[in-house]
Each structure stands twice: as C-alpha cells, then as structure tokens.
C-alpha cells in the first residue's frame, strides 16, 4: 500500500516512516514543509530506499497538496503534520490554527476528491488516519483515565486546535463517508524529539550545565509513551482499525514532572561524559507555572489492546535510559536541530 504521511520529518512522523520502511512492505510519500521542528536527517537510514519519497509541501497549500495526490495516488493518509508545542501556542496561536485546523481541512478535502478518482475497490480500501493527542480531553484530577468516550475540554490554543481538527475528521466521515480512523496519544518521548519538550530539554540543558526549569511545583502528571511503541500502534490502527473508530494510545507510565526530571538527573550522573555538573539535581529550578497548565493526563489504552492486540514494549525505565544515551551520542544532531532557532529560553509566558 502507498501511504501519504504528513509531517514525516517530525519526531513522531519520522518514527512512523522508519517503522514503515524497515518493518513493512508499504511505500511512503513524506509530505512535510520543514518548519523549525522538521528535520530530514531523522530519515537518513531509510531515505535511499526505493519505497520512500519526499515532497516539500505545506499542507495548507491546496494546489500543491492536490498535485501530490495526483502524482502519487496513495491508498492511505497518515496525518501527523501539526504545530505541537503547547508553550509556543500560548505565544503565537496563529500558526496552530493555520496548520492544525486549516491544514487538516485541506488534507480532508484533497483526500475526499482523490478517493472519488479511485476505482471502486480502492475507494473502499482508502483510509484517512488522523493522529491526535490526549490533550483534547483537558485535565484529569488525581483519579481516573481518559477513554475514547471522555468529553472534549481542551485548555490551550494547541489542544483546542487539535480538538477542532478531530471534529473536522469525524464530520468528513459522517457527512461525506470518508473512511477515517483516529488516534489520541499520551506524551511521547525518545530519539529525535525537538529539544523544547520536557525530556529532551532537560537532557540537553543538563549536559550544558544550564538550569532545568520545572513549571510550578513539578506536581503535574504526564503518561509517557516511547515513540517507537507509538509508531507500531499507529500502523496497527491504519491496517486493522475499524472505520469511524477512535483508539487511545498510552504508555501506562504516569510520572510527576519533578520525578521525571530527577530520574534524568540520576541517569546523567551515571552516563554523561561531562562530570563537572554532578549532581545534576542541583540544576533543578522551579519557575513560574504555565498558564492553563493541565494537572494530569493518563490514558486508558484497553481498547487498542483488546481490539488490535497492541501493548507498549518499552518500560519508562528502559525507554528513558535509551533516550538519555541517544542524546548523549547525538550531540551534533541536537546542535544542528536548534541552531539559530532555539536556545532553550522559556516559552509560553505571554499574556
Ligand atoms: O521546561 C519545561 N518544564 C516543565 O516543567 C517544559 C518544556 C515543560 N514542563 C512541564 C509542562 C508539562 O506538564 O512538563 C510537562 C511536559 O511538557 P511538554 O514537554 O511541553 O509537553 P505537554 O505540554 O505535556 O504536551 C505534550 O504532550 C501532548 C506534547 O508537547 C504535545 O504535542 C502532545 O500532544
């Protein structure tokens, strides 16, 4: 099957493409406009494979997107392209509305038109897979889990834009019969994550001996999912998920932020070649809280386990160790990823 993957130069998109090329026989066309967080070097191991091709296209560009569909005639779309950093959405919501809402609309319309041009049997097989986030459900208290039936209650411009995109996707299924599947995942971590998110920012700052900013008291809880486990789950949903269904994907690894940061400090004490910053915990700095900061996210992933047999393989302990080791072995990648674009400054405080 030929799969059009949007956002394939990003963190999760590139993990999906590496998985598709190395572990399946599917072909991939990667559609990415290479924003600050997009990086084709994430695909160096697979980019020479004849089943891989790349189109530098912005998903908001209707004509360019249509051209991609006409040239490649995919049988499925995995839509991952998005602005994803909550703090940036507080500083500048506009790009989030454009890419996440208008871009999703553009992809849906292009998919609908393209599907109509396919032979009848392929029209039945066509899938639009929308990849989304657990943040659409808002914030949990100390108890309970997000299920696929939890009401939407987004807090940030980012999560509101993803909620809007989820609604568009379901509407295109109900109104136009577009065969869609949706997934909502918990916090991803692993190699190639842009060093603005909590885990890679903490590792790279600790390596540089810089302060490790913890928002508020560090009591907020996230449910951590190793990115390669997520990639496997996404391919299972695309291949075997039922049309119109939503699947929550989570790592069964709830942690308070402060515990995540302390664990990284311990791993850095053990693994970092730079011994001058030991103990790294002394770099922890409590800073002003994020506006609208959701207290807790936690996913009930029993549906995807029951219906598709998926379960995470990586524990948070093993995944975090691997991730720290990866960042320590790939300092050049990190330097190049942020060069002239981001120097670790605090984002998301503007009112
Ligand atoms: O420097 C920091 N200090 C800190 O305490 C940063 C960057 C974050 N935090 C806190 C805020 C969150 O409670 O750590 C937690 C994780 O923050 P992020 O890495 O920014 O992720 P989060 O806001 O939870 O959103 C992530 O998960 C859901 C992704 O960025 C989203 O794209 C995804 O949809």
Short mmCIF file of C-alpha atoms and ligand atoms in Angstrom, two decimals:
data_model
loop_
_atom_site.label_atom_id
_atom_site.label_comp_id
_atom_site.label_asym_id
_atom_site.label_seq_id
_atom_site.Cartn_x
_atom_site.Cartn_y
_atom_site.Cartn_z
CA UNK A 1 0.00 0.00 0.00
CA UNK A 2 1.25 3.51 -0.74
CA UNK A 3 0.83 5.75 2.31
CA UNK A 4 1.00 9.54 2.27
CA UNK A 5 2.49 10.58 5.62
CA UNK A 6 2.21 14.26 6.54
CA UNK A 7 4.77 15.63 8.99
CA UNK A 8 7.18 12.80 8.24
CA UNK A 9 10.23 14.92 9.07
CA UNK A 10 8.95 15.50 12.59
CA UNK A 11 9.55 13.49 15.74
CA UNK A 12 6.62 11.05 15.63
CA UNK A 13 6.19 11.16 11.83
CA UNK A 14 9.81 10.15 11.24
CA UNK A 15 9.48 7.25 13.71
CA UNK A 16 6.41 6.09 11.75
CA UNK A 17 8.30 6.28 8.43
CA UNK A 18 11.36 4.47 9.81
CA UNK A 19 8.98 1.74 11.04
CA UNK A 20 7.04 1.55 7.75
CA UNK A 21 10.18 1.28 5.60
CA UNK A 22 12.17 -1.08 7.82
CA UNK A 23 9.39 -3.33 9.19
CA UNK A 24 6.67 -3.42 6.47
CA UNK A 25 6.42 -3.57 2.68
CA UNK A 26 4.37 -0.35 2.39
CA UNK A 27 5.58 2.60 0.31
CA UNK A 28 5.71 6.09 1.77
CA UNK A 29 5.42 9.58 0.38
CA UNK A 30 6.51 12.03 3.05
CA UNK A 31 4.79 15.44 2.80
CA UNK A 32 6.49 17.98 5.04
CA UNK A 33 7.20 21.71 4.71
CA UNK A 34 10.20 21.54 7.08
CA UNK A 35 9.28 24.04 9.79
CA UNK A 36 11.72 24.72 12.66
CA UNK A 37 10.95 21.26 14.10
CA UNK A 38 11.19 19.31 10.83
CA UNK A 39 14.48 17.64 10.03
CA UNK A 40 15.15 15.26 7.13
CA UNK A 41 18.24 13.84 8.86
CA UNK A 42 15.78 11.89 11.04
CA UNK A 43 15.22 9.76 7.92
CA UNK A 44 18.84 9.20 6.85
CA UNK A 45 18.57 5.44 7.46
CA UNK A 46 15.61 4.99 5.10
CA UNK A 47 15.67 7.87 2.62
CA UNK A 48 17.55 5.96 -0.10
CA UNK A 49 15.01 3.12 -0.05
CA UNK A 50 13.04 2.98 -3.37
CA UNK A 51 9.80 2.72 -1.34
CA UNK A 52 10.41 6.21 0.12
CA UNK A 53 9.89 9.62 -1.50
CA UNK A 54 9.70 13.18 -0.22
CA UNK A 55 7.59 16.20 -1.21
CA UNK A 56 8.39 19.57 0.39
CA UNK A 57 4.84 20.85 0.58
CA UNK A 58 2.83 22.85 3.11
CA UNK A 59 -0.44 21.07 3.94
CA UNK A 60 -2.30 24.42 3.78
CA UNK A 61 -1.35 24.78 0.08
CA UNK A 62 -4.41 23.29 -1.66
CA UNK A 63 -2.93 23.18 -5.17
CA UNK A 64 0.39 21.66 -4.05
CA UNK A 65 -1.38 19.04 -1.93
CA UNK A 66 -3.64 18.13 -4.85
CA UNK A 67 -0.55 17.75 -7.05
CA UNK A 68 0.94 15.29 -4.55
CA UNK A 69 -2.23 13.17 -4.60
CA UNK A 70 -2.27 13.17 -8.43
CA UNK A 71 1.40 12.19 -8.75
CA UNK A 72 1.47 9.52 -6.04
CA UNK A 73 -2.14 8.18 -5.87
CA UNK A 74 -1.88 6.94 -2.25
CA UNK A 75 -4.29 4.41 -0.76
CA UNK A 76 -3.97 5.87 2.73
CA UNK A 77 -3.10 9.09 4.53
CA UNK A 78 -1.47 9.21 7.94
CA UNK A 79 -1.90 12.82 9.00
CA UNK A 80 0.70 13.80 11.60
CA UNK A 81 1.72 17.28 10.43
CA UNK A 82 0.98 19.73 13.23
CA UNK A 83 2.35 22.50 15.34
CA UNK A 84 2.72 20.63 18.61
CA UNK A 85 4.38 22.69 21.34
CA UNK A 86 1.89 23.99 23.92
CA UNK A 87 4.16 26.84 25.09
CA UNK A 88 4.57 28.13 21.52
CA UNK A 89 0.78 28.05 21.08
CA UNK A 90 0.48 30.42 24.05
CA UNK A 91 2.95 32.87 22.50
CA UNK A 92 1.57 32.63 18.96
CA UNK A 93 -1.68 30.71 18.33
CA UNK A 94 -1.95 31.71 14.66
CA UNK A 95 0.35 29.02 13.23
CA UNK A 96 -1.57 26.41 15.25
CA UNK A 97 -4.91 27.45 13.77
CA UNK A 98 -3.42 27.50 10.27
CA UNK A 99 -1.57 24.19 10.30
CA UNK A 100 -3.71 22.16 12.67
CA UNK A 101 -7.18 23.35 11.65
CA UNK A 102 -6.88 24.73 8.10
CA UNK A 103 -4.19 22.18 7.18
CA UNK A 104 -6.37 19.29 8.36
CA UNK A 105 -9.32 20.70 6.41
CA UNK A 106 -7.12 20.92 3.29
CA UNK A 107 -5.96 17.32 3.71
CA UNK A 108 -9.54 16.10 4.22
CA UNK A 109 -10.84 17.84 1.11
CA UNK A 110 -7.90 16.66 -1.01
CA UNK A 111 -8.41 13.11 0.29
CA UNK A 112 -12.13 13.19 -0.48
CA UNK A 113 -11.52 14.35 -4.08
CA UNK A 114 -8.68 11.90 -4.60
CA UNK A 115 -10.75 8.99 -3.26
CA UNK A 116 -13.52 9.77 -5.76
CA UNK A 117 -10.98 9.32 -8.57
CA UNK A 118 -10.01 5.81 -7.41
CA UNK A 119 -11.53 2.54 -8.77
CA UNK A 120 -14.45 1.26 -6.62
CA UNK A 121 -12.46 -1.42 -4.76
CA UNK A 122 -9.75 1.10 -3.85
CA UNK A 123 -12.37 3.62 -2.70
CA UNK A 124 -13.46 1.04 -0.14
CA UNK A 125 -9.90 0.37 0.99
CA UNK A 126 -8.88 4.04 1.28
CA UNK A 127 -8.15 5.30 4.83
CA UNK A 128 -7.57 8.73 6.37
CA UNK A 129 -5.81 8.25 9.71
CA UNK A 130 -5.78 11.34 11.90
CA UNK A 131 -3.13 11.35 14.63
CA UNK A 132 -4.10 13.44 17.65
CA UNK A 133 -3.43 13.96 21.33
CA UNK A 134 -4.91 13.19 24.73
CA UNK A 135 -4.78 16.93 25.47
CA UNK A 136 -8.14 17.32 23.68
CA UNK A 137 -9.76 15.76 26.78
CA UNK A 138 -8.49 18.51 29.10
CA UNK A 139 -7.19 17.84 32.58
CA UNK A 140 -7.77 14.93 34.98
CA UNK A 141 -7.84 15.16 38.77
CA UNK A 142 -5.80 12.71 40.80
CA UNK A 143 -8.05 9.76 39.82
CA UNK A 144 -9.45 8.36 36.58
CA UNK A 145 -8.28 7.83 33.00
CA UNK A 146 -9.15 9.26 29.58
CA UNK A 147 -11.20 6.82 27.49
CA UNK A 148 -12.38 7.21 23.91
CA UNK A 149 -15.71 8.40 25.33
CA UNK A 150 -14.30 11.21 27.52
CA UNK A 151 -15.80 14.62 26.59
CA UNK A 152 -13.54 17.15 24.90
CA UNK A 153 -12.40 20.01 27.15
CA UNK A 154 -9.15 21.48 25.72
CA UNK A 155 -7.20 24.10 27.71
CA UNK A 156 -4.51 25.54 25.42
CA UNK A 157 -4.62 27.05 21.92
CA UNK A 158 -2.69 23.93 20.83
CA UNK A 159 -5.14 21.42 22.30
CA UNK A 160 -8.14 23.45 21.11
CA UNK A 161 -6.72 23.40 17.57
CA UNK A 162 -6.23 19.62 17.75
CA UNK A 163 -9.78 19.21 19.13
CA UNK A 164 -11.09 21.23 16.18
CA UNK A 165 -9.16 19.02 13.76
CA UNK A 166 -10.57 15.86 15.38
CA UNK A 167 -14.11 17.23 14.93
CA UNK A 168 -13.44 18.02 11.27
CA UNK A 169 -12.20 14.47 10.64
CA UNK A 170 -15.31 12.90 12.23
CA UNK A 171 -17.56 15.28 10.28
CA UNK A 172 -15.90 14.28 6.98
CA UNK A 173 -16.68 10.66 7.86
CA UNK A 174 -20.31 11.25 8.79
CA UNK A 175 -21.12 13.77 6.05
CA UNK A 176 -19.04 12.60 3.08
CA UNK A 177 -18.40 8.96 4.01
CA UNK A 178 -14.61 9.44 4.06
CA UNK A 179 -13.22 6.27 5.72
CA UNK A 180 -11.36 7.66 8.73
CA UNK A 181 -9.67 6.28 11.84
CA UNK A 182 -8.48 8.46 14.72
CA UNK A 183 -5.92 8.02 17.48
CA UNK A 184 -5.27 10.12 20.59
CA UNK A 185 -1.95 9.51 22.30
CA UNK A 186 -0.23 10.46 25.54
CA UNK A 187 3.15 12.26 25.84
CA UNK A 188 5.74 10.76 23.50
CA UNK A 189 9.47 10.63 24.19
CA UNK A 190 12.52 9.06 22.54
CA UNK A 191 15.25 9.83 19.96
CA UNK A 192 14.96 12.85 17.61
CA UNK A 193 12.47 14.82 19.77
CA UNK A 194 12.99 18.56 19.36
CA UNK A 195 14.80 19.86 22.46
CA UNK A 196 11.97 22.18 23.50
CA UNK A 197 9.86 19.45 25.14
CA UNK A 198 10.40 18.48 28.78
CA UNK A 199 12.55 15.34 28.37
CA UNK A 200 14.99 16.41 25.62
CA UNK A 201 15.21 19.96 27.02
CA UNK A 202 16.15 18.55 30.42
CA UNK A 203 18.79 16.22 28.96
CA UNK A 204 20.41 18.83 26.71
CA UNK A 205 20.32 21.55 29.41
CA UNK A 206 21.80 19.18 31.99
CA UNK A 207 24.61 18.32 29.58
CA UNK A 208 25.33 22.04 29.13
CA UNK A 209 25.16 22.72 32.89
CA UNK A 210 22.17 25.04 32.39
CA UNK A 211 19.19 25.41 34.79
CA UNK A 212 16.49 22.72 34.45
CA UNK A 213 13.18 24.63 34.51
CA UNK A 214 10.33 22.84 36.30
CA UNK A 215 6.97 24.61 35.96
CA UNK A 216 5.11 25.34 39.19
CA UNK A 217 5.88 22.70 41.83
CA UNK A 218 6.52 19.91 39.32
CA UNK A 219 3.41 18.09 40.58
CA UNK A 220 1.76 17.83 37.13
CA UNK A 221 1.49 14.28 35.84
CA UNK A 222 2.06 13.00 32.29
CA UNK A 223 1.68 9.45 30.92
CA UNK A 224 4.83 8.65 28.93
CA UNK A 225 4.84 6.63 25.70
CA UNK A 226 8.03 5.58 23.89
CA UNK A 227 7.83 6.87 20.32
CA UNK A 228 8.58 3.51 18.64
CA UNK A 229 5.75 1.89 20.62
CA UNK A 230 3.50 4.67 19.32
CA UNK A 231 4.66 4.11 15.72
CA UNK A 232 3.76 0.39 15.96
CA UNK A 233 0.35 1.28 17.38
CA UNK A 234 -0.34 3.73 14.56
CA UNK A 235 0.46 1.19 11.85
CA UNK A 236 -1.77 -1.39 13.60
CA UNK A 237 -4.65 1.11 13.63
CA UNK A 238 -4.13 2.03 9.98
CA UNK A 239 -4.03 -1.61 8.88
CA UNK A 240 -6.67 -3.11 11.18
CA UNK A 241 -8.64 -0.33 12.89
CA UNK A 242 -12.36 -0.06 12.14
CA UNK A 243 -13.58 2.87 10.07
CA UNK A 244 -15.04 5.68 12.18
CA UNK A 245 -13.38 4.41 15.37
CA UNK A 246 -11.04 6.21 17.75
CA UNK A 247 -8.23 4.46 19.63
CA UNK A 248 -6.44 5.93 22.66
CA UNK A 249 -2.72 5.09 22.83
CA UNK A 250 -0.82 5.41 26.11
CA UNK A 251 2.27 4.05 27.78
CA UNK A 252 0.89 3.07 31.23
CA UNK A 253 3.72 5.19 32.65
CA UNK A 254 2.37 8.03 34.74
CA UNK A 255 5.01 10.22 36.37
CA UNK A 256 5.09 13.60 38.11
CA UNK A 257 7.26 16.05 36.15
CA UNK A 258 9.63 16.51 39.09
CA UNK A 259 10.19 12.74 39.25
CA UNK A 260 10.93 12.64 35.51
CA UNK A 261 13.48 15.44 35.87
CA UNK A 262 15.10 13.83 38.94
CA UNK A 263 15.35 10.47 37.13
CA UNK A 264 17.04 12.17 34.16
CA UNK A 265 19.47 13.85 36.58
CA UNK A 266 20.36 10.44 38.04
CA UNK A 267 20.92 9.00 34.56
CA UNK A 268 23.09 11.98 33.65
CA UNK A 269 25.16 11.49 36.81
CA UNK A 270 25.75 7.91 35.68
CA UNK A 271 26.08 8.26 31.88
CA UNK A 272 27.26 11.77 30.98
CA UNK A 273 30.92 12.07 30.00
CA UNK A 274 30.86 15.59 31.46
CA UNK A 275 31.42 15.04 35.20
CA UNK A 276 31.59 18.73 36.18
CA UNK A 277 27.82 19.16 36.64
CA UNK A 278 27.33 16.31 39.13
CA UNK A 279 25.00 16.02 40.90
CA UNK A 280 22.73 17.29 38.12
CA UNK A 281 19.84 17.72 40.59
CA UNK A 282 21.46 20.94 41.74
CA UNK A 283 20.48 22.43 38.35
CA UNK A 284 16.72 21.96 39.00
CA UNK A 285 15.00 25.36 39.09
CA UNK A 286 11.32 25.87 39.91
CA UNK A 287 9.86 28.55 37.62
CA UNK A 288 6.52 30.34 37.08
CA UNK A 289 3.80 27.89 36.08
CA UNK A 290 2.46 27.56 32.52
CA UNK A 291 -0.84 29.49 32.03
CA UNK A 292 -3.74 26.99 31.84
CA UNK A 293 -1.41 24.14 32.83
CA UNK A 294 -3.34 20.82 32.78
CA UNK A 295 -2.81 18.93 36.03
CA UNK A 296 -2.80 15.33 34.87
CA UNK A 297 -3.09 13.21 31.71
CA UNK A 298 -3.50 9.43 31.81
CA UNK A 299 -4.74 7.14 29.06
CA UNK A 300 -6.90 4.03 29.29
CA UNK A 301 -5.40 2.05 26.37
CA UNK A 302 -7.53 -1.07 26.90
CA UNK A 303 -9.48 -0.66 23.64
CA UNK A 304 -6.44 -0.82 21.33
CA UNK A 305 -5.08 -3.71 23.43
CA UNK A 306 -8.35 -5.65 23.27
CA UNK A 307 -9.26 -4.94 19.63
CA UNK A 308 -5.83 -4.84 17.94
CA UNK A 309 -3.56 -6.69 20.39
CA UNK A 310 -1.22 -3.70 20.81
CA UNK A 311 0.65 -3.13 24.03
CA UNK A 312 3.72 -0.96 24.79
CA UNK A 313 7.00 -2.91 24.83
CA UNK A 314 9.19 -0.26 26.44
CA UNK A 315 9.02 0.46 30.17
CA UNK A 316 9.61 4.07 31.21
CA UNK A 317 12.81 2.99 32.99
CA UNK A 318 14.30 1.29 29.92
CA UNK A 319 12.95 3.89 27.47
CA UNK A 320 14.29 6.86 29.41
CA UNK A 321 17.74 5.27 29.75
CA UNK A 322 17.83 4.60 25.97
CA UNK A 323 16.70 8.17 25.31
CA UNK A 324 19.38 9.74 27.53
CA UNK A 325 22.00 7.52 25.87
CA UNK A 326 20.75 8.57 22.42
CA UNK A 327 21.01 12.30 23.21
CA UNK A 328 24.47 11.82 24.67
CA UNK A 329 25.58 10.03 21.49
CA UNK A 330 23.94 12.54 19.15
CA UNK A 331 25.04 15.94 20.39
CA UNK A 332 25.71 17.09 16.82
CA UNK A 333 22.13 16.31 15.80
CA UNK A 334 20.84 18.38 18.74
CA UNK A 335 23.15 21.30 17.99
CA UNK A 336 22.11 21.33 14.34
CA UNK A 337 18.38 20.93 15.20
CA UNK A 338 18.28 24.06 17.33
CA UNK A 339 20.98 26.16 15.55
CA UNK A 340 19.80 29.77 15.07
CA UNK A 341 16.30 28.69 16.08
CA UNK A 342 16.06 27.89 19.77
CA UNK A 343 18.49 28.30 22.64
CA UNK A 344 16.43 26.79 25.45
CA UNK A 345 14.77 30.04 26.55
CA UNK A 346 11.47 29.95 28.44
CA UNK A 347 8.45 29.99 26.13
CA UNK A 348 4.74 30.45 26.79
CA UNK A 349 4.54 33.19 29.42
CA UNK A 350 2.99 35.92 27.30
CA UNK A 351 -0.47 37.11 28.35
O1 LIG B 1 10.78 23.29 30.62
C1 LIG B 1 9.74 22.67 30.90
N1 LIG B 1 9.42 22.47 32.22
C2 LIG B 1 8.29 21.82 32.63
O2 LIG B 1 8.04 21.66 33.82
C3 LIG B 1 8.83 22.17 29.90
C4 LIG B 1 9.12 22.37 28.44
C5 LIG B 1 7.70 21.50 30.33
N2 LIG B 1 7.42 21.35 31.64
C6 LIG B 1 6.20 20.61 32.04
C7 LIG B 1 4.93 21.02 31.36
C8 LIG B 1 4.17 19.70 31.27
O3 LIG B 1 3.44 19.46 32.48
O4 LIG B 1 6.43 19.25 31.66
C9 LIG B 1 5.25 18.64 31.13
C10 LIG B 1 5.52 18.21 29.72
O5 LIG B 1 5.62 19.39 28.94
P1 LIG B 1 5.82 19.35 27.34
O6 LIG B 1 7.01 18.52 27.04
O7 LIG B 1 5.78 20.75 26.84
O8 LIG B 1 4.56 18.51 26.88
P2 LIG B 1 2.97 18.74 27.14
O9 LIG B 1 2.65 20.16 27.36
O10 LIG B 1 2.53 17.76 28.19
O11 LIG B 1 2.40 18.32 25.71
C11 LIG B 1 2.93 17.17 25.05
O12 LIG B 1 2.09 16.06 25.12
C12 LIG B 1 0.94 16.06 24.34
C13 LIG B 1 3.26 17.49 23.61
O13 LIG B 1 4.05 18.67 23.52
C14 LIG B 1 2.02 17.62 22.79
O14 LIG B 1 2.35 17.87 21.44
C15 LIG B 1 1.24 16.37 22.90
O15 LIG B 1 0.06 16.48 22.18
#
